[in-house]
mmCIF file with all atom_site columns, C-alpha atoms in Angstrom:
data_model
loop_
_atom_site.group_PDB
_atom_site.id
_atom_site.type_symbol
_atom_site.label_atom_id
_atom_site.label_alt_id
_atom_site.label_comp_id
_atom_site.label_asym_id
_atom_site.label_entity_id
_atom_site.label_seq_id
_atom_site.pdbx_PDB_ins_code
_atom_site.Cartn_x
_atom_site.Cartn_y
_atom_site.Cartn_z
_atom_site.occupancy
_atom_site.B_iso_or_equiv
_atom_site.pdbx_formal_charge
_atom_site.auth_seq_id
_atom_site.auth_comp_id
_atom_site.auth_asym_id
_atom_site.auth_atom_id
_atom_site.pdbx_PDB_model_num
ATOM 1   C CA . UNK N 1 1   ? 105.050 104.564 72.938  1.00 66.00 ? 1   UNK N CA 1
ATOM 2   C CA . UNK N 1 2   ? 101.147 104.319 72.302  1.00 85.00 ? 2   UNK N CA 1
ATOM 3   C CA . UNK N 1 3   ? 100.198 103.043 75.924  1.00 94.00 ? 3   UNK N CA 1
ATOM 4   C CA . UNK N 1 4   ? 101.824 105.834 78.477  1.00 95.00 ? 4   UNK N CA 1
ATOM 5   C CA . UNK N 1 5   ? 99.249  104.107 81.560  1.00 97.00 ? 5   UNK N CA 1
ATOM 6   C CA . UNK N 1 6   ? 100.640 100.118 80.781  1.00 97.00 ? 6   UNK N CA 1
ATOM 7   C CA . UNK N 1 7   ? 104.248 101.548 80.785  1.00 96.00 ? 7   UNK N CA 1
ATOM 8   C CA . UNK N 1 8   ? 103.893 103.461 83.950  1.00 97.00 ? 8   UNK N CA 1
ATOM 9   C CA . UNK N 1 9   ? 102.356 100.202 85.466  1.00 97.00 ? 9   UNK N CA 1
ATOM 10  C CA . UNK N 1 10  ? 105.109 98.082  84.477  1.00 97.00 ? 10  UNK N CA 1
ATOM 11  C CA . UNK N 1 11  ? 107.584 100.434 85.617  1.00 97.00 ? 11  UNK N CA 1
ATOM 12  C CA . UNK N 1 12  ? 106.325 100.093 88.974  1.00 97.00 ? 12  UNK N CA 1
ATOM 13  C CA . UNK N 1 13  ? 105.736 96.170  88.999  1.00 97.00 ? 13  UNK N CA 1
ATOM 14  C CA . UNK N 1 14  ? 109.408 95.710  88.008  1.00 96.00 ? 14  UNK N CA 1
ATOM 15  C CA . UNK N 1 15  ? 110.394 98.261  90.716  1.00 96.00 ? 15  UNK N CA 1
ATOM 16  C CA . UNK N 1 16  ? 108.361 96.607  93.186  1.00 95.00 ? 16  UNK N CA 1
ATOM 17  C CA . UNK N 1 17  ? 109.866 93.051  91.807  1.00 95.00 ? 17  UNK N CA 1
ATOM 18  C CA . UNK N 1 18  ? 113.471 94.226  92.562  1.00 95.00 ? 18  UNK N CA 1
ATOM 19  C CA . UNK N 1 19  ? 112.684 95.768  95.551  1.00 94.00 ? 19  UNK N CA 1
ATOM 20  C CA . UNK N 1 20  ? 113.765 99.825  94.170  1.00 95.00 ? 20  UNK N CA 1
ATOM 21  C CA . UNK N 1 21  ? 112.966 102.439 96.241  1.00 95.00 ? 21  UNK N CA 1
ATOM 22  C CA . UNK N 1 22  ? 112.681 105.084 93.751  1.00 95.00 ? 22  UNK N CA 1
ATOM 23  C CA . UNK N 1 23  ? 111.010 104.896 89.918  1.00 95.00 ? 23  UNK N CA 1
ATOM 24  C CA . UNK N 1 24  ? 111.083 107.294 86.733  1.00 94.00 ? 24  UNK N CA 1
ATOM 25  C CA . UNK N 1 25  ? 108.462 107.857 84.878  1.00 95.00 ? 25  UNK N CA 1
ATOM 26  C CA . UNK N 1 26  ? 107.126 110.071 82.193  1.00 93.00 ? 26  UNK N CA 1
ATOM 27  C CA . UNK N 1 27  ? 105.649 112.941 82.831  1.00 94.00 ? 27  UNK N CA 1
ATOM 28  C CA . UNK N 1 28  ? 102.108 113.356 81.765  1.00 94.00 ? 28  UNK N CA 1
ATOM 29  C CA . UNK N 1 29  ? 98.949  114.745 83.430  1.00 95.00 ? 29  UNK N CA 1
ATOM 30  C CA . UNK N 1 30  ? 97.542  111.331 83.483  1.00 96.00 ? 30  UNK N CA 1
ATOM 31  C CA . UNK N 1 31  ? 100.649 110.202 84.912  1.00 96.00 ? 31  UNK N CA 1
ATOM 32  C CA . UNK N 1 32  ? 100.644 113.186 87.415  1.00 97.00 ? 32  UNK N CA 1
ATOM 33  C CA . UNK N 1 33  ? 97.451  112.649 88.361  1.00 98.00 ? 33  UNK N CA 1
ATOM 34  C CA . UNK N 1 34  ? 97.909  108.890 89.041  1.00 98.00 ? 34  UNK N CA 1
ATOM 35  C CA . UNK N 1 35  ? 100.955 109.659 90.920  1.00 97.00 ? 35  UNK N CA 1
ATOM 36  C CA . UNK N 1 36  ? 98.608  111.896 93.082  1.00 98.00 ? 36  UNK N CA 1
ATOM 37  C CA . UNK N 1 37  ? 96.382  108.749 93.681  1.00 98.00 ? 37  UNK N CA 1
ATOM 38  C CA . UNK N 1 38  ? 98.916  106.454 94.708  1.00 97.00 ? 38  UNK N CA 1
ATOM 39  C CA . UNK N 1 39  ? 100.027 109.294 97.035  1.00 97.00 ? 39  UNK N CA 1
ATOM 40  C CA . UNK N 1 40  ? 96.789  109.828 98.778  1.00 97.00 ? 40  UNK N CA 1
ATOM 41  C CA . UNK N 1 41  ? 95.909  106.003 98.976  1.00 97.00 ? 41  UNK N CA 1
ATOM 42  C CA . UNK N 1 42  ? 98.922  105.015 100.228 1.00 96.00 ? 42  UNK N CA 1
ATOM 43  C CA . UNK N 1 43  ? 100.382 102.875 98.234  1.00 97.00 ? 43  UNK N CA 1
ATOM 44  C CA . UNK N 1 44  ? 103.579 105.251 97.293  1.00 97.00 ? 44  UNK N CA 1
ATOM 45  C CA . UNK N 1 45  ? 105.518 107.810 100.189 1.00 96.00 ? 45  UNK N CA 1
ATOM 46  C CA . UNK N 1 46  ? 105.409 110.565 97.898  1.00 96.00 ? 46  UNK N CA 1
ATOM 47  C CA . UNK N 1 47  ? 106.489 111.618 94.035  1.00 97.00 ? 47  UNK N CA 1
ATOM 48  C CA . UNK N 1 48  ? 108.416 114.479 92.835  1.00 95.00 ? 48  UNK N CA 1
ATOM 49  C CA . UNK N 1 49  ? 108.087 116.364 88.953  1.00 94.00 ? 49  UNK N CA 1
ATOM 50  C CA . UNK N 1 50  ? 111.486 116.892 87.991  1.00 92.00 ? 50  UNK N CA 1
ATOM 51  C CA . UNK N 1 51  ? 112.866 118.494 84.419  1.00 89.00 ? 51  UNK N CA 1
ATOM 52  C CA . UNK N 1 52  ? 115.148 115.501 82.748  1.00 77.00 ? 52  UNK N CA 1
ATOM 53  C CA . UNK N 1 53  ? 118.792 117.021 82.632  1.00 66.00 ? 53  UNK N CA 1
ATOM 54  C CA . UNK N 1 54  ? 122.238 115.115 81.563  1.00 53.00 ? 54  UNK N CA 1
ATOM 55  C CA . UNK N 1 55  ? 124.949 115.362 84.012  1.00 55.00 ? 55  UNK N CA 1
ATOM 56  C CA . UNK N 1 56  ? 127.892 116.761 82.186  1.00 44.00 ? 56  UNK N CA 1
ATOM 57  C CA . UNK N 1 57  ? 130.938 114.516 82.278  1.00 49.00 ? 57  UNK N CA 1
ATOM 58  C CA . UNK N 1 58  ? 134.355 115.860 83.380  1.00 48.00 ? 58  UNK N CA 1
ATOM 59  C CA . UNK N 1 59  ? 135.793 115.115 80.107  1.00 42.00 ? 59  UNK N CA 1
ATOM 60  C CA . UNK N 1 60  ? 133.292 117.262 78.212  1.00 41.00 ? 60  UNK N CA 1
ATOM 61  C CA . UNK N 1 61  ? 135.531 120.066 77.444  1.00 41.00 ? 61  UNK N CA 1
ATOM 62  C CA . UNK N 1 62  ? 138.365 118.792 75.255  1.00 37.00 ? 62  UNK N CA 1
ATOM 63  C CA . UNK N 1 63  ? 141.236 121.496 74.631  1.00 38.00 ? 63  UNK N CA 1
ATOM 64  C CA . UNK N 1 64  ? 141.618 122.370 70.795  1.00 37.00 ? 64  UNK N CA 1
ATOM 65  C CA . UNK N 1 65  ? 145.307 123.048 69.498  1.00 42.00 ? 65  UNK N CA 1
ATOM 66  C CA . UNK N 1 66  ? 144.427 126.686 68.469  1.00 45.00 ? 66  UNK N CA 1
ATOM 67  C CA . UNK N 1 67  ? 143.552 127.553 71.921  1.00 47.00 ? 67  UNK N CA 1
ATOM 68  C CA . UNK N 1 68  ? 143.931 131.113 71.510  1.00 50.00 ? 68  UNK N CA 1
ATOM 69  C CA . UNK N 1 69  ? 141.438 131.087 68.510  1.00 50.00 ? 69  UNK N CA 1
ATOM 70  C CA . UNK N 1 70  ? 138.848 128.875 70.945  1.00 51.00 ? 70  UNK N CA 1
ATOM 71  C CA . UNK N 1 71  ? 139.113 131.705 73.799  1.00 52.00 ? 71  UNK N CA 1
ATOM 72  C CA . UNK N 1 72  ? 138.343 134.141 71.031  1.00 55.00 ? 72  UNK N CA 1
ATOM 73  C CA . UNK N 1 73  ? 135.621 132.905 69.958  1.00 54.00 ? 73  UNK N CA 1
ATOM 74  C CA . UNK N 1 74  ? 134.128 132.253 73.235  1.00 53.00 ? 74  UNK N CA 1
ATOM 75  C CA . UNK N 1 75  ? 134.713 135.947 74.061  1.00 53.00 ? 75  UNK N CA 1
ATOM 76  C CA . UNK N 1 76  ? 132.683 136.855 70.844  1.00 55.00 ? 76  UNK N CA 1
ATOM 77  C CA . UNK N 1 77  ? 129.480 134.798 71.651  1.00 50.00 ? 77  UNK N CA 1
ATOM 78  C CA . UNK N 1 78  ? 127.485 135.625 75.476  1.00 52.00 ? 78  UNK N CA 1
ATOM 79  C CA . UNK N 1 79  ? 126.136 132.896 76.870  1.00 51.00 ? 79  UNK N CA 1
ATOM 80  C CA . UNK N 1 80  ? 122.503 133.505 75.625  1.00 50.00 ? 80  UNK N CA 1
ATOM 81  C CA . UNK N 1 81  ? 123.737 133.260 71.802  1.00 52.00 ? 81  UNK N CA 1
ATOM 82  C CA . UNK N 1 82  ? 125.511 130.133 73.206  1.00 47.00 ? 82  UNK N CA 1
ATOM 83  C CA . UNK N 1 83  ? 122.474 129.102 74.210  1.00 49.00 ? 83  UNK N CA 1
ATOM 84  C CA . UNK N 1 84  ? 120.159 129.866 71.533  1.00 47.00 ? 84  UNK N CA 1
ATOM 85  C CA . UNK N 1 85  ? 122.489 128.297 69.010  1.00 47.00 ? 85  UNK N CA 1
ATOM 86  C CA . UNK N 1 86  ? 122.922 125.195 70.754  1.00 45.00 ? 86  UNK N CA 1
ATOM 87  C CA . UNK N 1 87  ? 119.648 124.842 73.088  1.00 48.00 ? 87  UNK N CA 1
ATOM 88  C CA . UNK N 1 88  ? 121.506 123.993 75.412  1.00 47.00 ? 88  UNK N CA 1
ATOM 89  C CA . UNK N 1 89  ? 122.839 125.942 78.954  1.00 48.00 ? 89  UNK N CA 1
ATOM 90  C CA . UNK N 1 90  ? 124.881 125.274 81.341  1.00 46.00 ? 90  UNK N CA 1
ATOM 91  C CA . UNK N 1 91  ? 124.183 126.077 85.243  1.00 47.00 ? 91  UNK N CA 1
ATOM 92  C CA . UNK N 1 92  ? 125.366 124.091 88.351  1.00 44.00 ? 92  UNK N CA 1
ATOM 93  C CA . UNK N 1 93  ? 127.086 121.407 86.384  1.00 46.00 ? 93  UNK N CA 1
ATOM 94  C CA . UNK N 1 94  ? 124.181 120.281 84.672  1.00 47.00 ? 94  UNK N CA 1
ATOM 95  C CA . UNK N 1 95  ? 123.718 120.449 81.184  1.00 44.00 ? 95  UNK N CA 1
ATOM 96  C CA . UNK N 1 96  ? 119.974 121.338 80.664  1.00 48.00 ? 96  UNK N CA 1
ATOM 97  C CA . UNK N 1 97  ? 117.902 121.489 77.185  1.00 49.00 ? 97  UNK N CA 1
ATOM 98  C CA . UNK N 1 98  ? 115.651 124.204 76.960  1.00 47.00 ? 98  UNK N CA 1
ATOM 99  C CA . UNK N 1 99  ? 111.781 122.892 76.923  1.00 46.00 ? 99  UNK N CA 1
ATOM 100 C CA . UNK N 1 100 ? 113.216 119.666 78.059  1.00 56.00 ? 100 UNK N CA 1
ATOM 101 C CA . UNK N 1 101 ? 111.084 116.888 78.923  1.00 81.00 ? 101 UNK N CA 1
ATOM 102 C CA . UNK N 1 102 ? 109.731 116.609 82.714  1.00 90.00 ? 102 UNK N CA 1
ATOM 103 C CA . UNK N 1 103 ? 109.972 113.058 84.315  1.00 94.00 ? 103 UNK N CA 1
ATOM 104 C CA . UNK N 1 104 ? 108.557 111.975 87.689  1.00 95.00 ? 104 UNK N CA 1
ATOM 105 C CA . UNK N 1 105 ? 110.148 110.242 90.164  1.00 95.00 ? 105 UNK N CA 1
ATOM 106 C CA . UNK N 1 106 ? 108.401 107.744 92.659  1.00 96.00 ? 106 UNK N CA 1
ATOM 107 C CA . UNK N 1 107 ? 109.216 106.829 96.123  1.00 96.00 ? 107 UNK N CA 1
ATOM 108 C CA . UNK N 1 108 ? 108.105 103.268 96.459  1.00 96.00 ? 108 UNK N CA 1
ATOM 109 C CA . UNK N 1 109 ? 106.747 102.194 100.025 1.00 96.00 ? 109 UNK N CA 1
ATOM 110 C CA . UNK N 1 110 ? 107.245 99.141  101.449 1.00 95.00 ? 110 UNK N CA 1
ATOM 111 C CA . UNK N 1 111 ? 106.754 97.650  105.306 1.00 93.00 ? 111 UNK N CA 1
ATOM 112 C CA . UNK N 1 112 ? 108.567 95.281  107.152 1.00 91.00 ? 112 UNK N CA 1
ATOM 113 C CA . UNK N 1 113 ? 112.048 94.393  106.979 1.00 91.00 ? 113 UNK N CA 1
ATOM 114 C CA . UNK N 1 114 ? 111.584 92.057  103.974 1.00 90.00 ? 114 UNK N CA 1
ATOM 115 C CA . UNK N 1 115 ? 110.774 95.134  102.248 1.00 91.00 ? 115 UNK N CA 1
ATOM 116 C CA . UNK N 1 116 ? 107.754 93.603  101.017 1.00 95.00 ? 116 UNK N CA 1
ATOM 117 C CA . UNK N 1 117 ? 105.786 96.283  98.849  1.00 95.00 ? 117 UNK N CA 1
ATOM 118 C CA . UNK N 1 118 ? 102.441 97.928  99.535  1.00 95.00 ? 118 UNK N CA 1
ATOM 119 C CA . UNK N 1 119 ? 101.523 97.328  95.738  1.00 96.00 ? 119 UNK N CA 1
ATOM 120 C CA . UNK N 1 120 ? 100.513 93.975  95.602  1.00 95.00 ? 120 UNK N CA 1
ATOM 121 C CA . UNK N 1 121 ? 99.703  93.692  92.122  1.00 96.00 ? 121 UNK N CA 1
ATOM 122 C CA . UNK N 1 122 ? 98.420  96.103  89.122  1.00 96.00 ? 122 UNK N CA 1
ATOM 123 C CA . UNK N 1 123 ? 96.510  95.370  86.117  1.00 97.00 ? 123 UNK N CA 1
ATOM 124 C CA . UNK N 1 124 ? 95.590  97.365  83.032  1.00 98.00 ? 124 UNK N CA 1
ATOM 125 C CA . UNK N 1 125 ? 91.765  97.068  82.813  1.00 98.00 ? 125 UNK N CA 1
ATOM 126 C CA . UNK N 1 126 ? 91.002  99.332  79.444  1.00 97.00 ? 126 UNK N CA 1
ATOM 127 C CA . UNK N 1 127 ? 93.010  99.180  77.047  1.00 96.00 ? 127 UNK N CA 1
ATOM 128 C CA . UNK N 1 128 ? 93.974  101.008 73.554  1.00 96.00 ? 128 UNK N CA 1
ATOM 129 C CA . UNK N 1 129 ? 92.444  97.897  71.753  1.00 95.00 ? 129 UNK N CA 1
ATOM 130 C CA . UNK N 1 130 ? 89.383  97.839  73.562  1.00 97.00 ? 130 UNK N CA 1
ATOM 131 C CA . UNK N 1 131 ? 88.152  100.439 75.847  1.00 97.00 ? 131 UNK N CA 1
ATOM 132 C CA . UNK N 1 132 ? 85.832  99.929  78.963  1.00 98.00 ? 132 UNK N CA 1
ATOM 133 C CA . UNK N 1 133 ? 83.218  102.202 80.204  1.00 98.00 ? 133 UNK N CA 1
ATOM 134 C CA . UNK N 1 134 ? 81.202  101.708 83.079  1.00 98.00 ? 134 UNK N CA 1
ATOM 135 C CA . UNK N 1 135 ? 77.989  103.776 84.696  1.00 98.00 ? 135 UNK N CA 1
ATOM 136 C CA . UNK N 1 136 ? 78.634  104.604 88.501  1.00 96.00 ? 136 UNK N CA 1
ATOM 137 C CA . UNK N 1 137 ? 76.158  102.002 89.588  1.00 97.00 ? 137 UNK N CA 1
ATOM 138 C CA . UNK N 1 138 ? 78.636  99.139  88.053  1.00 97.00 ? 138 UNK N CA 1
ATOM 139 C CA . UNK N 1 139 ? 82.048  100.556 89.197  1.00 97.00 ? 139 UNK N CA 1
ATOM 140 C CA . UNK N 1 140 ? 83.904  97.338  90.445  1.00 95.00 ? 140 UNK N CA 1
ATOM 141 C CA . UNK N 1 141 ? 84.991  97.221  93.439  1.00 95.00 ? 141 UNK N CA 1
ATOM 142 C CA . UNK N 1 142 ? 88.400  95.767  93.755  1.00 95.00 ? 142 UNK N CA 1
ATOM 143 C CA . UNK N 1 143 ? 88.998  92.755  95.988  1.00 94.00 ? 143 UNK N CA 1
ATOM 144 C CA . UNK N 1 144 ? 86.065  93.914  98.081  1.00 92.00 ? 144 UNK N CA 1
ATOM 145 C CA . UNK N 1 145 ? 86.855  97.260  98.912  1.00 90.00 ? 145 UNK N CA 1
ATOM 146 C CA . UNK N 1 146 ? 90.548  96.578  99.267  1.00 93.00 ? 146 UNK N CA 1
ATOM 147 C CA . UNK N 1 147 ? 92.500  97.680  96.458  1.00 96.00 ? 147 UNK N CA 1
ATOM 148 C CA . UNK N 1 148 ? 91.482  100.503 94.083  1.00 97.00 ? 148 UNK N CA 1
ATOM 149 C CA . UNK N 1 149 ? 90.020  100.863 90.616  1.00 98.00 ? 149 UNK N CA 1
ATOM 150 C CA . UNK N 1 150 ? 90.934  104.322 88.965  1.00 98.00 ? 150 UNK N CA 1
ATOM 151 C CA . UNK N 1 151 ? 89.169  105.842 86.488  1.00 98.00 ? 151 UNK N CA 1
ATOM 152 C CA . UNK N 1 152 ? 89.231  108.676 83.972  1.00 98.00 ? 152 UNK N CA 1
ATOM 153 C CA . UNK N 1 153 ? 85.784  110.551 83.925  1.00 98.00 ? 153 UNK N CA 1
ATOM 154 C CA . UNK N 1 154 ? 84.429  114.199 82.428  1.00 97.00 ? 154 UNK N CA 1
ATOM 155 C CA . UNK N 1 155 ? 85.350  115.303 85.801  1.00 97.00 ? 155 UNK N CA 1
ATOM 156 C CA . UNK N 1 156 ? 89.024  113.763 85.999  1.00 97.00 ? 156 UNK N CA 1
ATOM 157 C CA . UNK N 1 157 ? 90.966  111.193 86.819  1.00 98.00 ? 157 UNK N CA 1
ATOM 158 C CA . UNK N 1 158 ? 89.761  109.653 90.284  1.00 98.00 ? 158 UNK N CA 1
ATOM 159 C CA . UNK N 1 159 ? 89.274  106.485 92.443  1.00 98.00 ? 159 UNK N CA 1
ATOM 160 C CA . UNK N 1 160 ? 86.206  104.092 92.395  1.00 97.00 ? 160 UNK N CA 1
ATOM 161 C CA . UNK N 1 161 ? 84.714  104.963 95.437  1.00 97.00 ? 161 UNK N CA 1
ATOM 162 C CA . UNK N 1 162 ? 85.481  108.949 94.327  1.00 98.00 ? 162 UNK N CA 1
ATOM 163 C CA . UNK N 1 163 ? 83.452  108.370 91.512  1.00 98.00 ? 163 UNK N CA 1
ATOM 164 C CA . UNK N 1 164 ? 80.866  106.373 93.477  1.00 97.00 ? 164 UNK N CA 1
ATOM 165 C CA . UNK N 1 165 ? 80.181  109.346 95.648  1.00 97.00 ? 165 UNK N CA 1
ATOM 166 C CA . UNK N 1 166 ? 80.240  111.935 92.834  1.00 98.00 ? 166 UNK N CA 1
ATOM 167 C CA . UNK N 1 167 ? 77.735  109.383 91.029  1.00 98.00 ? 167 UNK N CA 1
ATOM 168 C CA . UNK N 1 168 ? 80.014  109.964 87.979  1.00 97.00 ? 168 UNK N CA 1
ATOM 169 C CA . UNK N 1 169 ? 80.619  106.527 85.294  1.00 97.00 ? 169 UNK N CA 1
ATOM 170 C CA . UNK N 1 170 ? 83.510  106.757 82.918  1.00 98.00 ? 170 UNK N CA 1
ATOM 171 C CA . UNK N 1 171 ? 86.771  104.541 81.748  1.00 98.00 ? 171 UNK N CA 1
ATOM 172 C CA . UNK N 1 172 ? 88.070  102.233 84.083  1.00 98.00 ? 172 UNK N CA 1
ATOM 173 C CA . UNK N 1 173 ? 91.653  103.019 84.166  1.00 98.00 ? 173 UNK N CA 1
ATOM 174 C CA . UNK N 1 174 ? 93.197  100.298 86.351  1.00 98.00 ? 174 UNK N CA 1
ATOM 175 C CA . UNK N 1 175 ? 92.883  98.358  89.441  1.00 98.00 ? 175 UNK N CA 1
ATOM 176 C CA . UNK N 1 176 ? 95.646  98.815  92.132  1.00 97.00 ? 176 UNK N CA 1
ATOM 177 C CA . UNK N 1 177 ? 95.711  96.351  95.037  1.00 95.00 ? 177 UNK N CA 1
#
């Protein structure tokens, strides 16, 4: 995946289209730091950084016909050769990959009892293909005030009126409204 920020905005739009409470995304720091945004503007309740682990399935352990030899061999190895062998351990019924990937997971907001979401609508402004920069003084301002614009800048990723007060240009990100 090239784009991280278009997939994490799609993600949401097609949450928000089927009405989903909750949406995974990749972790990233740009994603992180997004997440934080969305937080603090209130657009999202609230997002959580999780490590990615497979459940294990109850059929995961199939008996061998030498079971005796199996048991053996278990007794041999501890569980941190198991581990480092494998990369793999085992705790609480989850089977979890050493330096596995982290994932965040959104909780969507929505008001009313249409469930009609607080994200309107979100739009990729600079893009892979062509970039946008913009000086402080020529920030736009997103259906008047309404919505956001977010932007990456040498001081980090923040909103447009963040970035109006710091007097700070840089890439606009996205608008959120």
């Amino acid at each position: 995946m090239v784009d991280t920020i278009s997939d994490i905005l799609t993600r949401i739009r097609n949450a928000n289209l089927i009405k989903s409470d909750i949406v995974v995304i990749p972790f990233t720091h740009v994603s992180q730091e997004i997440s934080a945004i969305l937080q603090n503007q209130g657009f999202i309740e609230s997002f959580k950084v999780v490590p990615f682990a497979l459940p294990i399935p109850s059929n995961a352990f199939v008996v061998s016909f030498s079971e005796e030899k199996e048991k053996e061999k278990e007794k041999e190895k501890t569980p941190l050769e198991t581990e480092k062998a494998t990369g793999f351990s085992i705790s609480s019924g989850v089977l979890e990959k050493k330096n596995s990937r982290l994932k965040i997971i959104l909780y969507l907001k929505y008001h009313g009892r249409d469930k009609k979401p607080c994200i309107t609508n979100l739009k990729r402004i600079s893009k892979p293909g062509l970039r946008i920069y913009t000086t402080y003084k020529e920030i736009p301002k997103i259906l008047g005030g309404i919505g956001i614009a977010i932007l990456s800048t040498s001081q980090g990723i923040m909103t447009d009126r963040e970035a109006r007060f710091r007097k700070i240009g840089g890439e606009v990100l996205c608008a959120i409204w």
